[in-house]
Amino acid sequence: MSAREEVLGRIRAANAAAGHPAPPTVPRDYHREGTHPAGAPELLDLFRDRLVDYKATVLDAPADGVAEAVRTALADATGNVVVPPGLPDGWWPDGLAASRLTDDRLSPAELDTAAAVLTGCASACATTGTIALDGSPDQGRRAITLVPDVHVCVVRAEQVVQTVPEMLAALEPTRPITFVSGPSATSDIELERVEGVHGPRTLIVVLVA
Amino acid sequence: MTTFLGIPAPRGVGHLRGEHSFPDAARGALADSQLRRNLGHATRTIRGKRANVVGELDDWEQLRLAGSALKAATMARLDEHLERLEREVTARGGTVHWARDANEANAIVTRLVQETGASEVVKVKSMATQEIGLNEALEAAGIEAHETDLAELIVQLGGDLPSHILVPAIHRNRAEIREIFLREMPGVDPELTAEPRRLAMAARAHLRERFLRAKVAISGANFAVADTGTLLVVESEGNGRMCLTLPETLITVMGIEKIVPTWQDLEVFLQLLPRSSTGERMNPYTSAWTGVTPGDGPQAFHLVLLDNGRTAVLGDELGRSALHCIKCSACLNVCPVYERTGGHAYGSVYPGPIGAVLSPQLTGVEDNASLPYASSLCGACFDACPVRIDIPSLLVRLRAQHVDEQRKRRVPSAEAIAMAAASWVMSSPRRFAAAEKASRAGRLLGRRTGRIRTLPPPLSAWTASRDVPRPPAETFREWWARERGGAG
């Protein structure tokens, strides 16, 4: 008998030995919906608070001021700033010291020499201060937001929902998804939180409202 | 009717059985004051953080009830969910393998690595691969496995064993970690201080090049979504993302109980897990992938579904709830026994209260017979468990199972003899008075510490797991007679 057949057979026999327990009904009376609609000012305040609590930097920008905020975020960057192939028009600031490097299957080593990466996001959750990336053209491959040391992420107000269930519902599960809550961190040494181990050590969120 | 053939995890492979019984192993830990200081500090810190973020949610109990029901519902249809997962992963370019036990899983992974031609792999922290002893199996085949989680790296470089599910190096303090790094990390800055930030940066530098050149990665999985074929790894440092994203081949070893039926179900567990484990609203990074995505991440993906005793646990109508565990480790951090003994005393990769019920069930209770007694039954673990596993009741049940097995052997236990003797003595006032007087002989023992650590057999069965206070100089009856002038 194949391992597959044997394991499945054991599971069926185990459920029989345990008296065929009936699957219970799952109570869903926890908060699935938030009390504020996506992008509400209260949510943006909460989102900012959570991001700062996890040592991310937040820059506020009006809809026509994304490039200005990105310029501030990348003021210290020298060398290359990686951008995904579908970076929206008008996000890249002119006259930056760093040069724009559009990802076209850059190798890990090439990404490692980049100063920063600039992307959008797919959804965000205010309660937990989480940004979700799903590989869409304005976010690019997973590797580009991982290897460079600075990640500048543009989040539009209407993408910010209140609860974890709302954020998950906004995503297509079969895309490659990365949830980011603050920059990389570890608590492995005496439970003391240290920001920045292997991922980007700096996360700058440009919040467009 | 007992036709069920649940087969426990095989002996002699992996890390589910300790060399010593819990009481023997704990004795050493209790005498190590450095270890107790490290553990006390760490568990106190994390208990406080967890209480804060759990307190922020006014629907925490509803989430726990949903989590518990979701797990029970999943187990009731586990075969169907696994078949669905296999179909979805396969349809999206992944390959699914099934492993009856640790040996089979190790053989599959070793073969898959060999087929890539790689002689080294990077690893994401994973309980399943610790459980089956994968690193040792790979080493025997000439493949070097590099742990990349900071705590696992500390454990691996220190030639040590993990002692906590979430923070495997919880037993080490910063000074000890600095010494390990200075000794074991090639090219480390000799000026390295014990500041946690400096130590973390040393690990970053040490692993960077390894990540960039790695061709094969091995991970576990926190969750697998049956109806989409999506796998998830929850982490903090980014080492997980490095392993899951940069190499060409990804091999994931997952216990069959890690499955959830739908994507929506994650909305419960992604709230319960981070708050219960690290005491954060959300862990810094979670990666979710489904099969293979052209142009993004590993282009070869293998999923190994592992039984290794899990179906044996599933066959017990009450004990099966131990499989609901999402490995958050909240029960460890609130356990008064764990806090004093640390994780090594449990002899298994699953320490603490959940380990005390899970390990004996995975191996068969006779192989981990002392673990169900490694608890004060105070109930703190049940209160902390995000999926409401009634650990104290399961411990009592396992003790009963163990006693039943002993009884089948027809040789009375030391405890049974001691209790029978006590009953005979206490049923007669004269005998009891005589015994009280005789107990004074015990004052010869434990004169220095006031505690008696070992009594002669058969009483040694009692002192194997607890110290006995030195008997008083005077019995209560003698005191009464003296104080009340014989009126009694």
XYZ file of C-alpha atoms in Angstrom:
697
model
C 0.000 0.000 0.000
C 1.300 3.479 -0.791
C 2.067 5.860 2.066
C -0.752 8.061 0.821
C -3.339 5.281 0.998
C -2.011 4.121 4.334
C -2.106 7.557 6.000
C -5.567 8.308 4.639
C -6.715 4.864 5.807
C -5.314 5.477 9.276
C -7.147 8.823 9.454
C -10.451 7.168 8.518
C -9.869 4.396 11.045
C -8.918 6.952 13.699
C -12.101 8.929 13.150
C -14.053 5.671 13.376
C -12.226 4.695 16.595
C -13.047 8.098 18.046
C -16.722 7.488 17.271
C -17.004 9.565 14.078
C -17.170 12.919 15.866
C -19.582 15.250 14.090
C -17.964 18.502 12.910
C -19.212 21.269 15.236
C -20.722 24.430 13.808
C -18.099 27.177 13.874
C -19.353 30.264 15.727
C -18.412 33.396 13.762
C -19.604 35.976 16.274
C -16.176 37.600 16.598
C -15.795 40.979 14.884
C -15.579 40.310 11.177
C -16.495 43.842 10.104
C -14.897 46.951 11.532
C -16.880 49.852 12.969
C -15.348 52.247 10.430
C -15.402 52.060 6.627
C -12.121 51.591 4.749
C -10.045 54.779 4.740
C -11.980 56.512 7.562
C -9.851 59.115 9.400
C -10.154 57.105 12.660
C -8.690 54.081 10.901
C -5.809 56.057 9.434
C -4.984 57.359 12.924
C -5.054 53.829 14.306
C -2.933 52.543 11.404
C -0.328 55.287 11.969
C -0.232 54.526 15.675
C 0.307 50.791 15.107
C 3.007 51.345 12.484
C 4.931 53.726 14.710
C 4.589 51.312 17.623
C 6.436 48.755 15.496
C 9.154 51.277 14.564
C 7.995 51.991 11.034
C 8.101 55.589 9.749
C 4.893 57.167 8.418
C 4.844 60.048 5.913
C 1.476 61.592 5.072
C 0.857 62.722 1.506
C -2.033 64.198 -0.461
C -3.075 62.329 -3.618
C -0.942 64.594 -5.824
C 1.992 64.643 -3.403
C 3.217 61.026 -3.461
C 6.437 61.893 -5.308
C 7.265 64.631 -2.786
C 6.820 62.200 0.110
C 8.884 59.560 -1.700
C 11.614 62.199 -2.214
C 11.675 62.764 1.543
C 11.745 59.020 2.185
C 14.640 58.449 -0.224
C 16.588 61.619 0.595
C 19.513 59.629 2.010
C 19.481 56.884 -0.627
C 22.448 56.636 -2.959
C 22.961 54.128 -5.755
C 19.966 52.200 -7.052
C 16.371 52.207 -5.897
C 14.545 49.129 -7.170
C 11.009 49.609 -8.441
C 8.485 47.016 -9.718
C 7.710 46.993 -13.459
C 4.258 48.510 -12.878
C 5.161 51.445 -10.642
C 2.292 53.948 -11.017
C 3.068 57.127 -12.962
C 3.805 60.121 -10.813
C 5.257 58.247 -7.815
C 8.895 58.571 -8.861
C 10.386 61.953 -7.851
C 12.574 63.780 -10.348
C 16.098 64.852 -9.516
C 16.797 62.211 -6.888
C 20.398 61.378 -6.034
C 19.572 57.678 -6.381
C 18.748 56.156 -9.747
C 15.637 54.202 -10.652
C 16.243 50.499 -11.357
C 13.204 48.653 -12.705
C 13.164 44.982 -11.659
C 13.668 42.642 -14.547
C 14.674 39.397 -12.851
C 17.487 41.038 -10.927
C 19.616 38.440 -9.158
C 19.673 38.266 -5.332
C 23.213 39.683 -5.460
C 22.056 42.651 -7.575
C 19.171 43.276 -5.196
C 21.621 43.131 -2.307
C 23.523 46.121 -3.688
C 20.368 48.265 -4.023
C 19.809 51.014 -1.480
C 16.032 50.781 -1.296
C 12.842 49.551 -2.924
C 9.662 51.506 -3.696
C 6.299 49.707 -4.067
C 2.560 49.980 -3.571
C 0.506 47.441 -1.605
C -2.600 45.283 -2.012
C -4.370 45.916 1.289
C -3.657 47.094 4.834
C -5.087 46.406 8.287
C -5.271 49.226 10.819
C -5.796 47.162 13.982
C -2.551 45.270 13.515
C -0.534 47.777 11.455
C -0.150 45.247 8.652
C 0.548 45.785 4.942
C -0.246 42.998 2.473
C 1.711 42.642 -0.784
C 0.413 40.258 -3.461
C 2.849 40.521 -6.352
C 0.693 42.832 -8.464
C 2.571 44.992 -11.017
C 2.893 47.911 -8.553
C 4.420 45.564 -5.932
C 6.556 43.159 -7.922
C 8.210 39.890 -6.976
C 8.568 38.960 -3.304
C 12.356 39.182 -3.448
C 12.481 42.882 -4.280
C 10.795 43.925 -1.019
C 13.002 41.568 0.958
C 16.639 42.046 0.063
C 17.133 45.856 -0.063
C 17.566 47.400 3.383
C 14.912 50.141 3.015
C 11.333 49.521 1.895
C 9.209 52.529 0.964
C 5.591 51.430 0.590
C 2.812 53.638 -0.696
C -0.560 52.893 0.925
C -3.705 54.604 -0.349
C -6.287 55.513 2.320
C -9.038 53.416 0.740
C -6.824 50.317 1.047
C -6.782 50.600 4.841
C -9.432 48.383 6.472
C -10.017 47.906 10.183
C -9.927 44.160 10.876
C -7.848 41.136 9.950
C -10.918 39.406 8.383
C -11.496 42.439 6.149
C -7.875 42.449 5.016
C -7.893 38.721 4.189
C -11.172 39.068 2.289
C -9.571 41.735 0.111
C -6.843 39.343 -1.085
C -6.701 36.604 -3.722
C -5.237 33.626 -1.801
C -3.508 31.941 -4.731
C -1.251 34.932 -5.404
C 2.098 34.975 -3.583
C 1.293 37.086 -0.517
C 3.546 38.709 2.052
C 2.115 40.299 5.183
C 4.410 42.941 6.649
C 3.929 44.415 10.144
C 6.743 46.831 10.797
C 10.317 46.145 9.786
C 12.044 42.814 10.418
C 12.439 42.121 14.133
C 13.620 39.474 16.558
C 12.914 38.808 20.226
C 15.166 35.794 20.488
C 17.691 37.321 22.881
C 16.168 37.638 26.346
C 12.813 38.513 24.767
C 14.144 42.000 24.004
C 12.782 43.244 20.683
C 15.466 44.240 18.142
C 14.331 45.701 14.832
C 16.080 44.578 11.693
C 17.516 41.135 11.195
C 17.240 39.734 7.673
C 14.536 41.733 5.931
C 14.541 45.500 5.385
C 15.645 47.220 8.576
C 13.724 50.348 7.685
C 10.064 50.467 6.627
C 8.688 53.825 5.476
C 4.973 54.014 4.747
C 3.702 56.829 2.562
C 0.045 57.188 3.538
C -1.952 58.854 0.779
C -5.127 60.574 1.947
C -13.688 -3.289 18.963
C -10.116 -2.205 18.452
C -9.231 -2.653 14.821
C -7.646 0.806 14.726
C -3.942 0.612 13.922
C -2.695 4.031 14.932
C 1.071 3.674 14.826
C 3.210 5.783 17.148
C 6.324 7.636 16.015
C 9.188 5.142 15.554
C 11.760 4.655 18.304
C 15.367 5.703 17.859
C 14.749 8.501 15.368
C 13.971 12.172 15.884
C 13.444 14.069 19.112
C 10.295 12.980 20.895
C 11.841 10.873 23.669
C 14.357 11.993 26.263
C 17.210 9.897 27.608
C 16.084 10.541 31.168
C 12.704 10.646 32.870
C 11.312 14.104 33.593
C 12.100 14.014 37.341
C 15.724 13.024 36.727
C 16.196 15.637 34.019
C 14.433 18.327 36.029
C 16.668 17.802 39.063
C 19.679 19.155 37.188
C 17.728 22.076 35.775
C 16.432 23.052 39.195
C 19.951 23.236 40.563
C 21.071 25.592 37.728
C 20.426 29.067 39.093
C 21.562 30.813 35.870
C 19.027 28.815 33.872
C 16.268 29.629 36.340
C 17.099 33.346 36.186
C 17.058 33.341 32.361
C 13.785 31.437 32.230
C 12.109 33.502 34.911
C 13.000 36.742 33.139
C 11.918 35.506 29.713
C 8.596 33.950 30.705
C 7.691 36.963 32.883
C 8.401 39.350 29.998
C 6.334 37.446 27.470
C 3.436 36.883 29.878
C 3.160 40.626 30.346
C 3.260 41.389 26.604
C 0.689 38.723 25.846
C -1.710 39.944 28.530
C -1.542 43.482 27.084
C -2.374 42.606 23.492
C -5.000 40.008 24.385
C -6.638 42.648 26.590
C -6.959 44.934 23.543
C -9.483 42.600 21.885
C -13.006 42.497 23.277
C -13.827 39.429 21.169
C -10.930 37.257 22.378
C -13.196 34.579 23.880
C -15.282 34.437 20.694
C -12.088 33.985 18.680
C -10.963 31.154 20.993
C -14.301 29.398 20.647
C -14.172 29.772 16.868
C -10.585 28.473 16.798
C -11.474 25.461 18.903
C -14.535 24.603 16.792
C -12.591 25.092 13.554
C -9.951 22.617 14.671
C -12.482 20.009 15.789
C -14.371 20.407 12.521
C -11.154 20.033 10.528
C -10.142 16.819 12.313
C -13.561 15.263 11.690
C -12.970 15.546 7.918
C -9.173 15.431 7.897
C -8.927 12.888 5.075
C -11.080 14.973 2.735
C -9.200 18.188 3.504
C -5.820 16.558 2.839
C -7.002 15.140 -0.475
C -8.274 18.575 -1.457
C -4.979 20.190 -0.452
C -3.080 17.647 -2.530
C -5.243 18.359 -5.587
C -4.866 22.133 -5.304
C -1.098 22.104 -4.689
C -0.600 19.700 -7.591
C -2.809 21.741 -9.918
C -0.614 24.784 -9.229
C 2.690 23.141 -9.986
C 3.683 21.651 -6.624
C 4.410 17.995 -5.821
C 2.880 16.309 -2.773
C 4.558 13.440 -0.883
C 3.137 11.400 1.986
C 5.238 10.102 4.874
C 4.043 7.477 7.347
C 6.744 8.332 9.848
C 9.992 10.175 10.571
C 12.159 7.709 8.664
C 10.064 7.960 5.537
C 9.915 11.771 5.679
C 13.686 12.022 6.156
C 14.273 9.680 3.217
C 11.961 11.701 0.959
C 13.577 15.027 1.832
C 17.097 13.617 1.510
C 16.298 12.216 -1.934
C 14.716 15.499 -3.061
C 17.782 17.475 -1.968
C 20.124 14.980 -3.643
C 18.162 15.282 -6.889
C 18.945 19.016 -6.979
C 22.664 18.265 -6.650
C 22.965 20.630 -3.657
C 25.169 19.725 -0.709
C 23.752 22.330 1.667
C 20.300 23.686 2.499
C 18.959 26.664 4.427
C 16.189 25.960 6.922
C 13.292 27.924 8.345
C 12.608 27.126 11.996
C 10.213 24.206 12.009
C 8.956 21.952 14.788
C 8.103 19.117 12.378
C 11.663 18.836 11.066
C 13.029 19.012 14.634
C 10.604 16.274 15.613
C 11.814 13.893 12.912
C 15.515 14.700 13.334
C 15.864 15.878 9.750
C 19.144 17.743 10.275
C 20.801 14.575 11.555
C 19.413 12.547 8.649
C 20.692 15.104 6.127
C 24.081 15.185 7.817
C 24.306 11.393 7.568
C 23.752 11.809 3.821
C 26.489 14.445 3.578
C 24.137 17.431 3.327
C 24.752 20.431 5.543
C 21.598 21.982 7.021
C 21.901 25.608 8.148
C 19.331 26.865 10.637
C 18.559 30.513 9.905
C 16.237 31.554 12.725
C 18.381 33.496 15.213
C 17.433 31.295 18.165
C 17.882 28.082 16.167
C 21.238 29.407 14.993
C 22.262 30.010 18.618
C 21.178 26.467 19.469
C 22.926 24.961 16.442
C 26.192 26.875 16.950
C 26.129 26.038 20.656
C 25.769 22.310 19.936
C 22.674 22.551 22.097
C 19.027 21.481 21.960
C 16.035 23.829 21.682
C 14.172 24.356 24.960
C 11.080 26.320 23.933
C 8.692 26.046 20.978
C 8.832 29.714 20.035
C 12.159 30.942 21.426
C 14.346 27.835 21.342
C 17.300 29.597 23.019
C 15.227 30.982 25.902
C 17.579 29.245 28.322
C 20.529 31.360 27.140
C 21.224 34.938 28.185
C 23.021 37.581 26.150
C 26.443 36.904 27.675
C 26.219 33.213 26.857
C 25.080 33.996 23.293
C 28.009 36.376 22.812
C 30.412 33.656 23.881
C 28.857 31.162 21.438
C 29.116 33.667 18.560
C 32.734 34.559 19.345
C 33.622 30.881 19.488
C 31.627 29.535 16.526
C 31.076 32.300 13.952
C 33.939 32.528 11.460
C 35.116 36.114 10.969
C 33.010 37.601 13.731
C 34.103 40.983 15.118
C 36.168 40.170 18.233
C 34.911 43.443 19.764
C 31.351 42.083 19.681
C 29.424 43.152 22.763
C 26.508 41.347 24.416
C 24.007 44.029 23.363
C 21.092 42.199 21.665
C 21.197 44.586 18.674
C 24.890 43.879 18.080
C 24.319 40.146 18.384
C 21.395 40.237 15.925
C 23.510 42.208 13.423
C 26.302 39.644 13.734
C 23.771 36.950 12.815
C 22.588 39.048 9.861
C 26.103 39.370 8.514
C 26.821 35.681 9.145
C 23.769 34.466 7.195
C 23.509 37.042 4.410
C 25.804 35.387 1.904
C 24.334 31.978 2.683
C 20.828 33.215 1.827
C 21.954 34.768 -1.434
C 23.662 31.600 -2.673
C 21.201 28.982 -1.339
C 19.675 26.696 -3.988
C 17.435 24.628 -1.701
C 15.371 25.629 1.319
C 13.463 23.494 3.801
C 10.578 24.841 5.845
C 7.666 23.756 7.957
C 4.222 25.319 7.699
C 2.026 27.043 10.248
C -1.096 26.556 8.151
C -2.196 24.977 4.892
C -5.465 26.005 3.285
C -7.223 22.974 1.811
C -9.485 24.627 -0.726
C -6.809 26.831 -2.312
C -3.624 24.806 -1.682
C -2.019 27.790 0.053
C 0.813 27.279 2.589
C 1.712 29.841 5.250
C 4.783 30.499 7.367
C 4.522 32.992 10.216
C 7.799 34.574 11.382
C 9.547 37.715 12.543
C 13.060 38.038 11.285
C 12.794 37.726 7.520
C 14.917 34.584 7.491
C 11.727 32.746 6.589
C 11.075 35.057 3.642
C 14.694 34.632 2.515
C 14.359 30.842 2.494
C 10.871 30.783 0.988
C 11.676 33.265 -1.777
C 15.279 33.187 -2.980
C 16.207 29.488 -3.547
C 15.229 27.519 -6.649
C 13.728 24.605 -4.744
C 11.512 24.697 -1.650
C 10.688 21.601 0.393
C 8.026 21.977 3.084
C 7.487 19.327 5.760
C 4.102 19.659 7.414
C 2.268 17.649 10.053
C -1.109 16.543 8.683
C -2.906 18.399 11.495
C -1.777 21.845 10.280
C -4.519 22.094 7.704
C -7.471 24.512 7.763
C -10.405 24.095 5.368
C -10.693 27.624 3.913
C -8.806 30.890 3.457
C -11.436 32.578 5.609
C -10.494 30.341 8.562
C -7.121 32.087 8.704
C -8.883 35.227 9.950
C -9.277 33.423 13.278
C -5.818 31.882 13.566
C -3.887 34.928 12.324
C -5.419 36.805 15.242
C -4.974 34.070 17.858
C -1.423 33.013 17.006
C 0.718 36.194 17.140
C -1.007 37.590 20.216
C -0.626 34.282 22.057
C 2.935 33.552 21.023
C 5.096 36.674 20.889
C 2.539 39.000 22.434
C 2.369 41.086 19.245
C -0.731 42.284 17.403
C 0.777 40.709 14.311
C 4.150 39.113 13.722
C 6.408 41.148 11.392
C 6.277 38.758 8.412
C 3.878 36.110 7.119
C 4.456 34.446 3.751
C 1.689 32.703 1.830
C 2.326 30.744 -1.372
C 0.328 28.398 -3.534
C 2.236 25.885 -5.625
C 4.620 27.681 -7.936
C 4.271 31.237 -9.256
C 6.142 31.685 -12.551
C 8.828 34.333 -12.180
C 8.364 34.747 -8.425
C 10.051 32.560 -5.833
C 11.153 28.912 -6.022
C 10.197 27.239 -9.295
C 10.134 23.756 -7.720
C 7.939 23.137 -4.677
C 7.553 19.894 -2.716
C 5.120 19.372 0.149
C 5.735 16.429 2.492
C 2.664 15.467 4.557
C 3.777 13.827 7.795
C 1.888 11.376 10.038
C 4.561 10.159 12.551
C 2.099 9.229 15.296
C -0.530 11.862 14.593
C -3.158 9.344 13.485
C -2.531 7.435 16.727
C -3.423 10.629 18.612
C -6.453 11.146 16.377
C -7.853 7.752 17.335
C -8.471 8.859 20.935
C -11.741 10.726 21.217
C -10.437 13.107 23.898
C -6.669 12.995 23.359
C -7.075 14.064 19.716
C -7.653 17.661 20.820
C -3.876 17.877 21.451
C -3.618 17.997 17.627
C -5.484 21.323 17.695
C -2.284 22.959 18.989
C -1.068 25.847 16.793
C 2.368 25.815 18.548
C 2.043 29.315 20.003
C 3.761 28.279 23.278
C 1.491 30.400 25.503
C 1.045 27.378 27.792
C 4.795 27.134 28.363
C 5.086 30.739 29.431
C 2.357 30.484 32.084
C 3.357 27.069 33.454
C 4.941 27.103 36.945
C 6.607 23.752 36.246
C 8.091 24.832 32.876
C 9.278 28.115 34.366
C 11.402 26.233 36.890
C 12.643 23.264 34.870
C 12.968 24.708 31.363
C 12.331 22.775 28.185
C 15.180 20.262 28.126
C 13.738 18.363 31.096
C 10.796 17.270 28.929
C 13.117 15.315 26.638
C 11.054 16.133 23.535
C 10.992 19.007 21.042
C 7.531 19.702 22.441
C 8.111 20.875 26.017
C 5.789 22.410 28.598
C 2.143 21.529 29.181
C 1.260 20.819 25.541
C 4.395 18.697 25.204
C 3.419 16.740 28.294
C 0.230 15.636 26.517
C 1.413 15.592 22.904
C 4.725 13.714 23.250
C 3.336 10.693 25.177
C 0.510 10.410 22.678
C 2.795 10.600 19.633
C 5.170 7.978 21.057
C 2.773 5.857 23.100
C 2.475 6.646 26.802
C 4.952 3.991 27.948
C 7.785 5.807 26.098
C 7.143 9.111 27.878
C 5.505 7.817 31.035
C 6.805 10.530 33.378
C 5.557 13.480 31.316
C 1.849 13.367 32.285
C 3.039 13.866 35.883
C 5.123 16.949 34.998
C 2.352 19.311 35.994
C 0.705 20.848 39.014
C -2.703 20.700 37.231
C -3.194 24.368 38.118
C -5.105 25.046 34.906
C -3.149 28.131 33.780
C -2.334 26.414 30.472
C -6.005 25.864 29.643
C -6.769 29.539 30.321
C -3.895 30.659 28.086
C -4.536 28.251 25.194
C -5.894 30.174 22.183
C -7.737 27.098 20.897
C -8.973 26.006 24.358
C -7.182 22.655 24.623
C -8.130 21.296 28.059
C -4.571 20.259 28.904
C -5.173 19.487 32.628
C -7.942 17.004 31.811
C -5.770 15.374 29.150
C -2.912 15.031 31.651
C -5.190 13.299 34.146
C -6.443 11.002 31.412
C -2.888 10.081 30.400
C -1.990 9.377 34.030
C -4.953 7.014 34.200
C -3.814 5.332 30.984
C -0.334 4.916 32.407
C -1.679 3.429 35.661
C -3.858 1.030 33.661
C -0.847 -0.143 31.669
C 1.103 -0.681 34.884
C -1.778 -2.668 36.347
C -1.781 -4.944 33.320
C 1.782 -5.858 34.192
C 0.584 -7.379 37.503
C 3.567 -6.124 39.471
C 2.362 -3.641 42.104
C 4.019 -0.246 41.808
C 6.049 1.294 44.619
C 3.337 3.891 44.968
C 0.657 1.192 45.417
C 2.759 -0.507 48.103
C 3.385 2.778 49.889
C -0.300 3.678 49.844
C -1.317 0.234 51.131
C 1.201 0.574 53.972
C -0.031 4.068 54.821
C -3.606 2.815 54.947
C -2.633 0.016 57.355
C -0.773 2.427 59.650
C -3.432 5.125 59.657
C -6.312 2.747 60.391
C -5.046 2.227 63.979
C -4.322 5.110 66.440
C -1.679 3.019 68.178
C 0.135 2.178 64.979
C -0.099 5.826 63.862
C 1.461 7.103 67.107
C 4.261 4.595 66.778
C 4.871 5.625 63.186
C 4.982 9.279 64.164
C 7.649 8.549 66.749
C 9.557 6.473 64.239
C 9.488 9.340 61.748
C 11.848 11.206 64.010
C 14.542 8.907 62.729
C 14.083 10.857 59.515
C 15.623 13.872 61.250
C 18.939 12.269 60.639
C 18.349 13.042 56.994
C 18.183 16.494 55.513
C 19.867 18.162 58.500
C 21.625 20.780 56.440
C 18.900 21.848 54.016
C 15.744 20.932 55.903
C 14.762 18.837 52.854
C 15.136 15.114 52.241
C 15.918 14.499 48.589
C 16.138 10.699 48.497
C 14.511 8.086 50.704
C 15.377 4.372 50.581
C 13.160 2.096 48.443
C 10.207 1.765 48.174
C 9.837 5.335 49.426
C 12.325 6.434 46.789
C 9.420 6.303 44.328
C 7.932 9.249 46.186
C 11.153 11.243 46.434
C 11.994 10.631 42.787
C 9.830 13.582 41.851
C 9.597 15.595 45.073
C 11.629 16.416 48.137
C 10.252 15.548 51.587
C 10.482 18.087 54.398
C 12.571 17.004 57.364
C 10.212 15.580 60.048
C 9.555 17.924 62.988
C 11.376 17.426 66.278
C 8.070 16.876 68.018
C 4.839 15.368 66.694
C 1.518 17.199 66.965
C 0.279 14.687 69.551
C 3.376 15.197 71.668
C 2.947 18.944 71.484
C -0.714 18.610 72.482
C 0.145 16.366 75.397
C 2.823 18.788 76.585
C 0.830 22.002 76.166
C -2.512 20.716 77.475
C -1.068 18.764 80.375
C -2.370 15.392 79.355
C -5.987 16.671 79.086
C -6.170 15.173 75.633
